[in-house]
PDB file of N, CA and C in Angstrom:
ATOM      1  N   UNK A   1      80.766 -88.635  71.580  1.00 51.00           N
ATOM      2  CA  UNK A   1      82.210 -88.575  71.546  1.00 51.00           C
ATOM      3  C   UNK A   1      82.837 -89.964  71.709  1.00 51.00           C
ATOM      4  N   UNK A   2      82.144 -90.870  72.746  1.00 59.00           N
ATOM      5  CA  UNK A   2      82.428 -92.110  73.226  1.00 59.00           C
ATOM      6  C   UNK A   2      82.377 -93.161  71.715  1.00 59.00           C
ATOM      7  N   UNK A   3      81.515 -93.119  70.703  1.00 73.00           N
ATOM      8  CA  UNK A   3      81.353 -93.679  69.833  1.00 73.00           C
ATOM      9  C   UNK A   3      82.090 -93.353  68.632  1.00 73.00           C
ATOM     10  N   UNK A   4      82.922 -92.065  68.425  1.00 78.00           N
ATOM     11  CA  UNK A   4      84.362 -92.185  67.698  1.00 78.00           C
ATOM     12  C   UNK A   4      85.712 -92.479  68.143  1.00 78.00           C
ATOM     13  N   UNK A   5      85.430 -93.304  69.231  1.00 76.00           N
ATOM     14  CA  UNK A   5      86.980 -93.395  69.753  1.00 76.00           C
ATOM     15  C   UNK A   5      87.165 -94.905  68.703  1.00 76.00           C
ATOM     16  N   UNK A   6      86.410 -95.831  69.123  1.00 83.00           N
ATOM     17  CA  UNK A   6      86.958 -96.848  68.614  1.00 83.00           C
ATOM     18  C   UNK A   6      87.306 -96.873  66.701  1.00 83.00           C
ATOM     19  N   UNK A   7      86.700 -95.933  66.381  1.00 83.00           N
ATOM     20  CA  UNK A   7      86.710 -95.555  64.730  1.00 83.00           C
ATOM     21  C   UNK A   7      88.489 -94.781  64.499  1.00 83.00           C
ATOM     22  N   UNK A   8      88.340 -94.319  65.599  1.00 84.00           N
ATOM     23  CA  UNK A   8      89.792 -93.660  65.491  1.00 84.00           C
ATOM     24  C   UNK A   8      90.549 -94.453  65.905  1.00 84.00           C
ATOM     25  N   UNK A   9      90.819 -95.519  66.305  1.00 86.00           N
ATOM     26  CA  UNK A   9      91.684 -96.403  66.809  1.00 86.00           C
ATOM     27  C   UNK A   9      92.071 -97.587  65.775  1.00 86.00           C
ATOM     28  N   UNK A  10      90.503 -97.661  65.237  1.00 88.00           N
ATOM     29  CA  UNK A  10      90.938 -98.665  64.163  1.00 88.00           C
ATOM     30  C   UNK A  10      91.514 -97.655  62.647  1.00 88.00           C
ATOM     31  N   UNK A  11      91.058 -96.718  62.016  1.00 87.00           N
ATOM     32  CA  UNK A  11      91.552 -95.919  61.670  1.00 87.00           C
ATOM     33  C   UNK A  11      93.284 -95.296  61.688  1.00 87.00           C
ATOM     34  N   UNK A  12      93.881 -95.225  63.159  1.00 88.00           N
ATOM     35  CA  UNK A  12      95.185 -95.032  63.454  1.00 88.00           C
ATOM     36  C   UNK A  12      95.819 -96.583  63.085  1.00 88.00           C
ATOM     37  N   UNK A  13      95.385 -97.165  63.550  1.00 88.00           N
ATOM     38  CA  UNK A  13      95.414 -99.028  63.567  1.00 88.00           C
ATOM     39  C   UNK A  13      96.063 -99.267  61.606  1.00 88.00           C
ATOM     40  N   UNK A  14      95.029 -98.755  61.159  1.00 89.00           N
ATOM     41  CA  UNK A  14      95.205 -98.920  60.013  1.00 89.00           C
ATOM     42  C   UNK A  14      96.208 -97.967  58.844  1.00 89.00           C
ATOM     43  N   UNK A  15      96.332 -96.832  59.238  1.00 89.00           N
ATOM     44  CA  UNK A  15      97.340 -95.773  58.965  1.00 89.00           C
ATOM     45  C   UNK A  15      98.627 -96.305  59.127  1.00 89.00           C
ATOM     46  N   UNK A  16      98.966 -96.454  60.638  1.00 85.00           N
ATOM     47  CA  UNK A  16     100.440 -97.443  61.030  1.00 85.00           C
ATOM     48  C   UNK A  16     100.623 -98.377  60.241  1.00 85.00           C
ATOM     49  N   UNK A  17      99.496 -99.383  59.807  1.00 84.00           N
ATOM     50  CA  UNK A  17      99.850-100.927  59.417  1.00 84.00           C
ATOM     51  C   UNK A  17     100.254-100.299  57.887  1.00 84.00           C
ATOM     52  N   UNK A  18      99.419 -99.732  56.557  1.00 84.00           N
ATOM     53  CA  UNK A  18     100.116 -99.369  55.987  1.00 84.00           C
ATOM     54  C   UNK A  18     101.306 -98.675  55.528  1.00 84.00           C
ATOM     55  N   UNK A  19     101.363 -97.789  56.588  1.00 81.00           N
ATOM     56  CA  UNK A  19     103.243 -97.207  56.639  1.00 81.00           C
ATOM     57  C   UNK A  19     104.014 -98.171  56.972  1.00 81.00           C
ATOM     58  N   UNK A  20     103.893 -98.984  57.664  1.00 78.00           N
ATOM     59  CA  UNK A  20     104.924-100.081  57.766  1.00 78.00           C
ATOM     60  C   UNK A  20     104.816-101.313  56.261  1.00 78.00           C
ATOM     61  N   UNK A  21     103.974-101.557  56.118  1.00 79.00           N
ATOM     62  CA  UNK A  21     103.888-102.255  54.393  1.00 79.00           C
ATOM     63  C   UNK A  21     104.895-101.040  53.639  1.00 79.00           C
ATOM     64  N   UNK A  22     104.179-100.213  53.538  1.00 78.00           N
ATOM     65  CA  UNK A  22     105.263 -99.564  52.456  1.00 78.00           C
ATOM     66  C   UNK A  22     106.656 -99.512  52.926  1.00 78.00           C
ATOM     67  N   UNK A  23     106.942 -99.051  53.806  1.00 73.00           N
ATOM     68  CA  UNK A  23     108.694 -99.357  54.058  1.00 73.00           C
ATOM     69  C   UNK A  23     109.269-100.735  54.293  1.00 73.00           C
ATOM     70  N   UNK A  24     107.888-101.760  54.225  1.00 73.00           N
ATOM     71  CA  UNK A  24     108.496-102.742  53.826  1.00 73.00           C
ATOM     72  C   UNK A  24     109.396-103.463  52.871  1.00 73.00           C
ATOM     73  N   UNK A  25     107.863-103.004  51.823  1.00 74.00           N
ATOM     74  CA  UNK A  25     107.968-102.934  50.501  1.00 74.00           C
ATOM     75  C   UNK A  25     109.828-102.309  50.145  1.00 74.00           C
ATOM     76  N   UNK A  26     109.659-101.031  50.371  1.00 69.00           N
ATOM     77  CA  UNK A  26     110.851-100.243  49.737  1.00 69.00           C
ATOM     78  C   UNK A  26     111.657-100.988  50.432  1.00 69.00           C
ATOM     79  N   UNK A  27     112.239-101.741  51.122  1.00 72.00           N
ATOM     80  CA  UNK A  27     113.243-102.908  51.577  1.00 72.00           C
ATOM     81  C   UNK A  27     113.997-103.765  50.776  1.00 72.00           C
ATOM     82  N   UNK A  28     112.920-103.837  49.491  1.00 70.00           N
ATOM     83  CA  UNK A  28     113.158-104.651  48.532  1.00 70.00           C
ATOM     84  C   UNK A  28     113.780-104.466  47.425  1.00 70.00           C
ATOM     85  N   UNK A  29     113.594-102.778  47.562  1.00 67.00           N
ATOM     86  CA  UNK A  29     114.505-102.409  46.393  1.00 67.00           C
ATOM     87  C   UNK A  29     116.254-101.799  46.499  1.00 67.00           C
ATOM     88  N   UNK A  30     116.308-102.066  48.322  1.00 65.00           N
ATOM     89  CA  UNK A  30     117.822-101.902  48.763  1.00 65.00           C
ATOM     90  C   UNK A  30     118.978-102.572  47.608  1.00 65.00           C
ATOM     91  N   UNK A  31     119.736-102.013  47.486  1.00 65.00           N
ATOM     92  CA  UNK A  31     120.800-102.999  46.918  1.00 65.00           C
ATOM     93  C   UNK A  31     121.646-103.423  47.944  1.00 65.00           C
ATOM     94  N   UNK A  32     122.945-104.686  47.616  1.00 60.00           N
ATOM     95  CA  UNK A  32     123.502-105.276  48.593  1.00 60.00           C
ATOM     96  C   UNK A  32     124.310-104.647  49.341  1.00 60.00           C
ATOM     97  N   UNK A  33     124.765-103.413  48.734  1.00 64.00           N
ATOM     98  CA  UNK A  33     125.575-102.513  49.690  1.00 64.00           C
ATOM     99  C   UNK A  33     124.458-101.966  50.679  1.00 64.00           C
ATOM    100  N   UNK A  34     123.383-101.611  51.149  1.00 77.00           N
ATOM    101  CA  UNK A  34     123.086-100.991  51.468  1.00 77.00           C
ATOM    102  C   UNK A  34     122.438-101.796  53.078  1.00 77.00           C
ATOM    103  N   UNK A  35     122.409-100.883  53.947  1.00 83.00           N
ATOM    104  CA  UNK A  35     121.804-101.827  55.554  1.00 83.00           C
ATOM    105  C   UNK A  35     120.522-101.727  55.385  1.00 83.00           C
ATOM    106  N   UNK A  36     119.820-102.695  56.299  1.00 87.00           N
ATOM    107  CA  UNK A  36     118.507-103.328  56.608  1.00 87.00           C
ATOM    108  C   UNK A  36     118.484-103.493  58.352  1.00 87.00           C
ATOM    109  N   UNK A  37     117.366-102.548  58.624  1.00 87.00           N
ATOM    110  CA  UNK A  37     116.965-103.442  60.058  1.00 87.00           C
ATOM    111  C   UNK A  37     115.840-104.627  59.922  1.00 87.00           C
ATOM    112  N   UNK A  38     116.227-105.580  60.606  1.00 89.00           N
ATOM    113  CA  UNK A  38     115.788-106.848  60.434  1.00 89.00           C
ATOM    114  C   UNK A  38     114.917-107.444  62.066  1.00 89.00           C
ATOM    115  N   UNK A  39     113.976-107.706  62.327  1.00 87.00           N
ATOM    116  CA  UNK A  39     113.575-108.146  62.906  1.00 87.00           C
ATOM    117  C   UNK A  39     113.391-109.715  62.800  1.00 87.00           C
ATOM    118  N   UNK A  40     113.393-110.311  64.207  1.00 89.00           N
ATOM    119  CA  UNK A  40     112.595-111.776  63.665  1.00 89.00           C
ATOM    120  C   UNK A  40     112.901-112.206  65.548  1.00 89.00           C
ATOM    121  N   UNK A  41     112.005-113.223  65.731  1.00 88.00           N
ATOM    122  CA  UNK A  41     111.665-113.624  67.283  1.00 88.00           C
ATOM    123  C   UNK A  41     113.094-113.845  67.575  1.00 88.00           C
ATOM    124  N   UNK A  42     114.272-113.361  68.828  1.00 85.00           N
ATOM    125  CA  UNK A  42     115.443-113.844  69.743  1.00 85.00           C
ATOM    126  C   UNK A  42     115.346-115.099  69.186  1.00 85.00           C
ATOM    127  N   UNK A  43     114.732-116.247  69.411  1.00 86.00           N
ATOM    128  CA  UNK A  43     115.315-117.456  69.650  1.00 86.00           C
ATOM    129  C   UNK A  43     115.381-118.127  68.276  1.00 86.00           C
ATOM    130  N   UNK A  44     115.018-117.235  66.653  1.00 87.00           N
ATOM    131  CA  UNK A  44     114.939-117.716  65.711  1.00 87.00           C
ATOM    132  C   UNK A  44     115.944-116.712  64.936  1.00 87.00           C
ATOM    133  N   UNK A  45     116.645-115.927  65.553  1.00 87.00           N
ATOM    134  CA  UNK A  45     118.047-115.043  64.961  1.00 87.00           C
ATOM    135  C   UNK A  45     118.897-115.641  64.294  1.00 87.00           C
ATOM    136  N   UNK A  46     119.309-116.609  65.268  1.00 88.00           N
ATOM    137  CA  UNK A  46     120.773-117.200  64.621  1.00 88.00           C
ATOM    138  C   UNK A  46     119.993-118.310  63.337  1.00 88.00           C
ATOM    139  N   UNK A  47     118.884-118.738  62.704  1.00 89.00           N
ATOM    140  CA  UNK A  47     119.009-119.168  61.765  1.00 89.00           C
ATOM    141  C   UNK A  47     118.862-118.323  60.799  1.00 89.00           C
ATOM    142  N   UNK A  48     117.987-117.129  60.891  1.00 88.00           N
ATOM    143  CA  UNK A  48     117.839-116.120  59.829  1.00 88.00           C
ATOM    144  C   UNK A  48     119.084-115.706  59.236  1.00 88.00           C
ATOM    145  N   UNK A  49     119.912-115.531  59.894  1.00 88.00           N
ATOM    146  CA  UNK A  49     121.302-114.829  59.647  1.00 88.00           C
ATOM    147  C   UNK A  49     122.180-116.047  59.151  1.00 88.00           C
ATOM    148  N   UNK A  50     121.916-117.308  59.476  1.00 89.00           N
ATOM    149  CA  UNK A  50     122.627-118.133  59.055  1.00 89.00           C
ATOM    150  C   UNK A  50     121.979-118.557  57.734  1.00 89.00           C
ATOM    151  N   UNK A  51     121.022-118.387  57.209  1.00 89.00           N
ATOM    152  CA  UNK A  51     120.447-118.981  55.750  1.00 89.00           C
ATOM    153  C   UNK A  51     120.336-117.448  54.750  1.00 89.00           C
ATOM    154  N   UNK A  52     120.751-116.451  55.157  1.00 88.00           N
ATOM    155  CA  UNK A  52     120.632-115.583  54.271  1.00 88.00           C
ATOM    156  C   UNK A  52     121.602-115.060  53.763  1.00 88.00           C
ATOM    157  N   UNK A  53     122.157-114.529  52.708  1.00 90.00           N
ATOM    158  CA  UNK A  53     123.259-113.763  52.271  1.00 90.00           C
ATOM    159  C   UNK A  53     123.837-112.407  52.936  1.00 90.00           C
ATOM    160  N   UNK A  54     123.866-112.435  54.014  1.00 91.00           N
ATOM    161  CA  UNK A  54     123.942-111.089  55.426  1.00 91.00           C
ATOM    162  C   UNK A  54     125.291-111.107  56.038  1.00 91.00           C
ATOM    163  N   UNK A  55     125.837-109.623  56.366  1.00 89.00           N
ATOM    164  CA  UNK A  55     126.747-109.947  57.519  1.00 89.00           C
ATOM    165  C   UNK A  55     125.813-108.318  58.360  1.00 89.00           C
ATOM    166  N   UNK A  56     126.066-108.902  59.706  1.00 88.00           N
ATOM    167  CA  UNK A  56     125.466-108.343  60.688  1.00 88.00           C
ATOM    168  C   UNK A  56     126.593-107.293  61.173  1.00 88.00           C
ATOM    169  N   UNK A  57     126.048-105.680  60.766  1.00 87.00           N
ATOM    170  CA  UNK A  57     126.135-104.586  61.178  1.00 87.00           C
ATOM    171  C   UNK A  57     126.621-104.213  62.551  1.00 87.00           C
ATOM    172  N   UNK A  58     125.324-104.466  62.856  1.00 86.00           N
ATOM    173  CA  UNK A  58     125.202-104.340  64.830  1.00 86.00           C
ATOM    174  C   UNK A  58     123.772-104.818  65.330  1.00 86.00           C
ATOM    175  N   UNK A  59     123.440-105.084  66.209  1.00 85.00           N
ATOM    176  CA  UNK A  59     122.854-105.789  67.160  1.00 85.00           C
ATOM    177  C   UNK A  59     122.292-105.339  68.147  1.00 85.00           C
ATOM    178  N   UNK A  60     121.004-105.223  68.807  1.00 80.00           N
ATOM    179  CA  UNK A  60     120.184-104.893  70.186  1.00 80.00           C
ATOM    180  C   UNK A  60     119.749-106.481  70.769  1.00 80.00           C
ATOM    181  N   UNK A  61     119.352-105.994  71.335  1.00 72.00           N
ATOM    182  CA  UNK A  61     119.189-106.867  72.588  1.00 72.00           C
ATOM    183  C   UNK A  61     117.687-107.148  72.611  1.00 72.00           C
ATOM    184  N   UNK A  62     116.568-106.579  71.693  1.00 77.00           N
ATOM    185  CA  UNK A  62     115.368-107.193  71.466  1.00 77.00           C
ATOM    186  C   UNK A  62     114.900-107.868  70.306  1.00 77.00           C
ATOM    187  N   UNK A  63     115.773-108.211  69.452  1.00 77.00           N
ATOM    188  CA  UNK A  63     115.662-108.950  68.421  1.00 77.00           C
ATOM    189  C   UNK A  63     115.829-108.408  66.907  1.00 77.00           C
ATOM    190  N   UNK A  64     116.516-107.043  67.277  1.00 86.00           N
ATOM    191  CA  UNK A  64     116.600-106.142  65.681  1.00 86.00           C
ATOM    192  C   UNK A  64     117.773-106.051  65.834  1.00 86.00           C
ATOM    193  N   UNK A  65     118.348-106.053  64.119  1.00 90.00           N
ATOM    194  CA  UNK A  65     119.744-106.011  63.858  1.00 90.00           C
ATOM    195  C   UNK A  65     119.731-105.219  62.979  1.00 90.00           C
ATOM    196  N   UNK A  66     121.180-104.892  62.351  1.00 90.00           N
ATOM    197  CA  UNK A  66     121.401-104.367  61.407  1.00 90.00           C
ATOM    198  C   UNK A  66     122.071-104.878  60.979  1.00 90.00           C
ATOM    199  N   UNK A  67     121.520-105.347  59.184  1.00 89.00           N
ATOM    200  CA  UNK A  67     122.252-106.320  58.519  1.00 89.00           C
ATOM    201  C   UNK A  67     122.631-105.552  56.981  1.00 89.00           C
ATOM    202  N   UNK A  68     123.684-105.967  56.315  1.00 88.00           N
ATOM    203  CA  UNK A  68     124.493-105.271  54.946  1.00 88.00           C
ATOM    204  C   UNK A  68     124.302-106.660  54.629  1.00 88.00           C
ATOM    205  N   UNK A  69     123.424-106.801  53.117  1.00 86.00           N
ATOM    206  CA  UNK A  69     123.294-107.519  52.343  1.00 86.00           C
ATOM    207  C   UNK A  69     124.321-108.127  51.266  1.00 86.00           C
ATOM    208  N   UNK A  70     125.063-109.090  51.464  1.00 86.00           N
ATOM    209  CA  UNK A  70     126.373-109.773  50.301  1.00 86.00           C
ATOM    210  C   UNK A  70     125.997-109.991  48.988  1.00 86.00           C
ATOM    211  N   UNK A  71     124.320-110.304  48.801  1.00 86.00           N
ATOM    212  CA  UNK A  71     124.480-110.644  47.190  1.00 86.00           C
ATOM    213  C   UNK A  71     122.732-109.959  46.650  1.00 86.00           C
ATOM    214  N   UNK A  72     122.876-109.750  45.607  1.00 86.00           N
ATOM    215  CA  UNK A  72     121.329-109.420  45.463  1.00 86.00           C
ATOM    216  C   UNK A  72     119.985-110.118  45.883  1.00 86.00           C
ATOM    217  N   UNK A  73     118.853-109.968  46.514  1.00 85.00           N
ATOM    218  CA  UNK A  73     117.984-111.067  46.503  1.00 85.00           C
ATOM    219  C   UNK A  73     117.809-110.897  48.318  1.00 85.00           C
ATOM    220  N   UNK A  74     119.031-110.333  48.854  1.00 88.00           N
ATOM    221  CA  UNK A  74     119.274-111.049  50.465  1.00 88.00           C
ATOM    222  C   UNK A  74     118.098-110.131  51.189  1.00 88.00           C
ATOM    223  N   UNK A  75     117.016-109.692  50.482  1.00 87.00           N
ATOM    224  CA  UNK A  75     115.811-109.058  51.466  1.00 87.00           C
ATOM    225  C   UNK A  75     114.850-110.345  51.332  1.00 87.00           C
ATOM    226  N   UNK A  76     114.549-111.014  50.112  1.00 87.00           N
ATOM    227  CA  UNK A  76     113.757-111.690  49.926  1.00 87.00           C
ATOM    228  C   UNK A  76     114.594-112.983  50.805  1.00 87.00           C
ATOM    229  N   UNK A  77     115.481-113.121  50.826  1.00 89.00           N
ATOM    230  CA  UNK A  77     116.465-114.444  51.329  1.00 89.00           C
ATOM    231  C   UNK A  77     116.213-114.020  52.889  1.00 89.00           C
ATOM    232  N   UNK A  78     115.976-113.185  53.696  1.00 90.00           N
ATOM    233  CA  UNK A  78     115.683-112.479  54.817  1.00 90.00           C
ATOM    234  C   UNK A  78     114.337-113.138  55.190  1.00 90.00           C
ATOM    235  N   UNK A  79     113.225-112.850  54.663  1.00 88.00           N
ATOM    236  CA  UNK A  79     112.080-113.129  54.895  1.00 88.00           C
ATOM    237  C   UNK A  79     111.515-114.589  54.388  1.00 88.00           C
ATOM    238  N   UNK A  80     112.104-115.126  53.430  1.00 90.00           N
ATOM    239  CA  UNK A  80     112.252-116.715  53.731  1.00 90.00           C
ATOM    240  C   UNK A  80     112.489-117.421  54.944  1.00 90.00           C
ATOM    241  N   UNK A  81     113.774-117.244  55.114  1.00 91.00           N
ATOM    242  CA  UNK A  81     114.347-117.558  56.281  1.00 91.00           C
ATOM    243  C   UNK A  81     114.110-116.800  57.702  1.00 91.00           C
ATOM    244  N   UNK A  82     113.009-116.510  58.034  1.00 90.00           N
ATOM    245  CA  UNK A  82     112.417-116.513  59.130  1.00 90.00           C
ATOM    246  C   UNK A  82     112.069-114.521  59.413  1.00 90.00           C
ATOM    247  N   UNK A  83     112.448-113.911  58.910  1.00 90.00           N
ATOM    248  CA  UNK A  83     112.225-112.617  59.295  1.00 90.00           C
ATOM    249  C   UNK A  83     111.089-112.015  59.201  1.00 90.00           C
ATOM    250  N   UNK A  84     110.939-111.527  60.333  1.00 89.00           N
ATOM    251  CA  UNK A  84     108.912-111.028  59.935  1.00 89.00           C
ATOM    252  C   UNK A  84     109.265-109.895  59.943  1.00 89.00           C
ATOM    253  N   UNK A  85     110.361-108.790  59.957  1.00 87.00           N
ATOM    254  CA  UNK A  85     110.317-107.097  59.017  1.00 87.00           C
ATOM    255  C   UNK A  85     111.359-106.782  58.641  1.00 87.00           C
ATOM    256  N   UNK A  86     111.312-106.469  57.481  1.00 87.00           N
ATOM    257  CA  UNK A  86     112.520-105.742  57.133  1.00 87.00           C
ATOM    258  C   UNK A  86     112.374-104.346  56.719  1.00 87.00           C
ATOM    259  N   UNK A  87     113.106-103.465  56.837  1.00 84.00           N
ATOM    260  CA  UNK A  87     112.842-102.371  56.493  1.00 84.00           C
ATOM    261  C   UNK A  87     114.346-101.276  56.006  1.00 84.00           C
ATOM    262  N   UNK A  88     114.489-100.610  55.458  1.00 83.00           N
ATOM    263  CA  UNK A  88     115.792-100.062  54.784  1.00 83.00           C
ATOM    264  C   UNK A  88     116.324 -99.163  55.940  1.00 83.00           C
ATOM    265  N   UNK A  89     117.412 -98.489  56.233  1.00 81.00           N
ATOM    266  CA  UNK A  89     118.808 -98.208  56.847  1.00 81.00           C
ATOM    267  C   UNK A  89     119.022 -96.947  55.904  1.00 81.00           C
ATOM    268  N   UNK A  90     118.971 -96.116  55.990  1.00 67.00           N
ATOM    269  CA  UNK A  90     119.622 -94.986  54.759  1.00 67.00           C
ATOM    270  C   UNK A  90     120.531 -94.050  55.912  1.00 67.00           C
ATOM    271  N   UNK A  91     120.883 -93.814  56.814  1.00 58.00           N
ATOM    272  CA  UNK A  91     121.742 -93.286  57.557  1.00 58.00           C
ATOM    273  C   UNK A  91     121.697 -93.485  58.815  1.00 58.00           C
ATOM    274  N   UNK A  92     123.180 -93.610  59.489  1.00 56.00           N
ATOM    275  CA  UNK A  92     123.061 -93.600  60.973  1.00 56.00           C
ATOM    276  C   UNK A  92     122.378 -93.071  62.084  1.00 56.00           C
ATOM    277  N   UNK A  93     121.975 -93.439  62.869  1.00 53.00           N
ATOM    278  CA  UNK A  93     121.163 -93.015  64.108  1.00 53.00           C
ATOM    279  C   UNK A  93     120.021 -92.839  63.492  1.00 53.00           C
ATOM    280  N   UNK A  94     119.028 -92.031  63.543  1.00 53.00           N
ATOM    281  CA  UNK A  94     117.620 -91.985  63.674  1.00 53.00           C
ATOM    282  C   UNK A  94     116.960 -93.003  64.285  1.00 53.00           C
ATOM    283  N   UNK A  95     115.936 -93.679  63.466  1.00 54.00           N
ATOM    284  CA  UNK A  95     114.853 -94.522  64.435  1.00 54.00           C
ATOM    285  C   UNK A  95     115.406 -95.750  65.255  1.00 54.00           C
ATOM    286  N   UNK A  96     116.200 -96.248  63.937  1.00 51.00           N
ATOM    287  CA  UNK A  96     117.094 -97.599  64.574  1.00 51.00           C
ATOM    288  C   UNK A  96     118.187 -97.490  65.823  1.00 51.00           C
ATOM    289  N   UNK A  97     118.653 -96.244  65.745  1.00 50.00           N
ATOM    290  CA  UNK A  97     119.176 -95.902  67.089  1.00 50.00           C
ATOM    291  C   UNK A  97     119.159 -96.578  68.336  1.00 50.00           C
ATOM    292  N   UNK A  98     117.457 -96.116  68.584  1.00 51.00           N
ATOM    293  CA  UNK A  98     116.719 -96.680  70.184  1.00 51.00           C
ATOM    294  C   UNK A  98     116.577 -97.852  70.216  1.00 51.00           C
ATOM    295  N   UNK A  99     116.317 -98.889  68.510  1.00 51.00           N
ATOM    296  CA  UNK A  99     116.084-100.096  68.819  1.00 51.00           C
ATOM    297  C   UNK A  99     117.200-101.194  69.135  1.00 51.00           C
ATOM    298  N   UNK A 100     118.456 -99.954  68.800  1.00 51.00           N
ATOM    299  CA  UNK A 100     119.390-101.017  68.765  1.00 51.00           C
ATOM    300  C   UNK A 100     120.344-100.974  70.895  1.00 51.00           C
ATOM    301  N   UNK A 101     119.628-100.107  71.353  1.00 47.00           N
ATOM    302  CA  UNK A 101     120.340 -99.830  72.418  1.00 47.00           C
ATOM    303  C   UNK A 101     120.210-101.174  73.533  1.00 47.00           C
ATOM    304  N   UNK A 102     120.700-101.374  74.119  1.00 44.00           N
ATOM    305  CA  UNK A 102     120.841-102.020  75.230  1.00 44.00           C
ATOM    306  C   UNK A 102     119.600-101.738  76.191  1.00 44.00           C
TER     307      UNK A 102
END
């Protein structure tokens, strides 16, 4: 029993990492009307947001925002400029909810 744990871990390991690629991916095909939660390290925020075509939604307190894209391109202009996830916004509250709380 002891010798499928770690198979299942890397296994789960690997399940997660591709669900998050793919809703990466689909990030890309947002148009500019549409929101993005955006991650990227606190102390590298204010340049991401300042080099990308973004106005900022709303805001948490661990480094995810919610950003509405101004011109086409502003996912790829996102992850240039410093963002390590982006992922699409299709209605209020759900997951982004908790990340955005205080």
């Amino acid at each position: 029993m002891t010798s499928r744990l770690p198979r299942l871990f890397v296994l789960g390991g690997l399940v997660l990492g591709l669900w998050m690629a793919l809703l990466s991916a689909t990030a890309f095909g947002s148009r500019s009307s549409d929101a993005v939660l955006a991650w990227a390290p606190p102390d590298r925020m204010a340049e991401v947001l300042a080099a990308a075509p973004v106005s900022l939604v709303d805001a948490g307190s661990r480094g995810f925002v919610v950003l509405r894209g101004d011109a086409p391109g502003f996912v790829s202009a996102l992850y240039a400029s410093g963002a390590w996830l982006v992922l699409p916004v299709r209605r209020r509250g759900g997951c982004a909810a908790g990340l955005l709380t205080p």
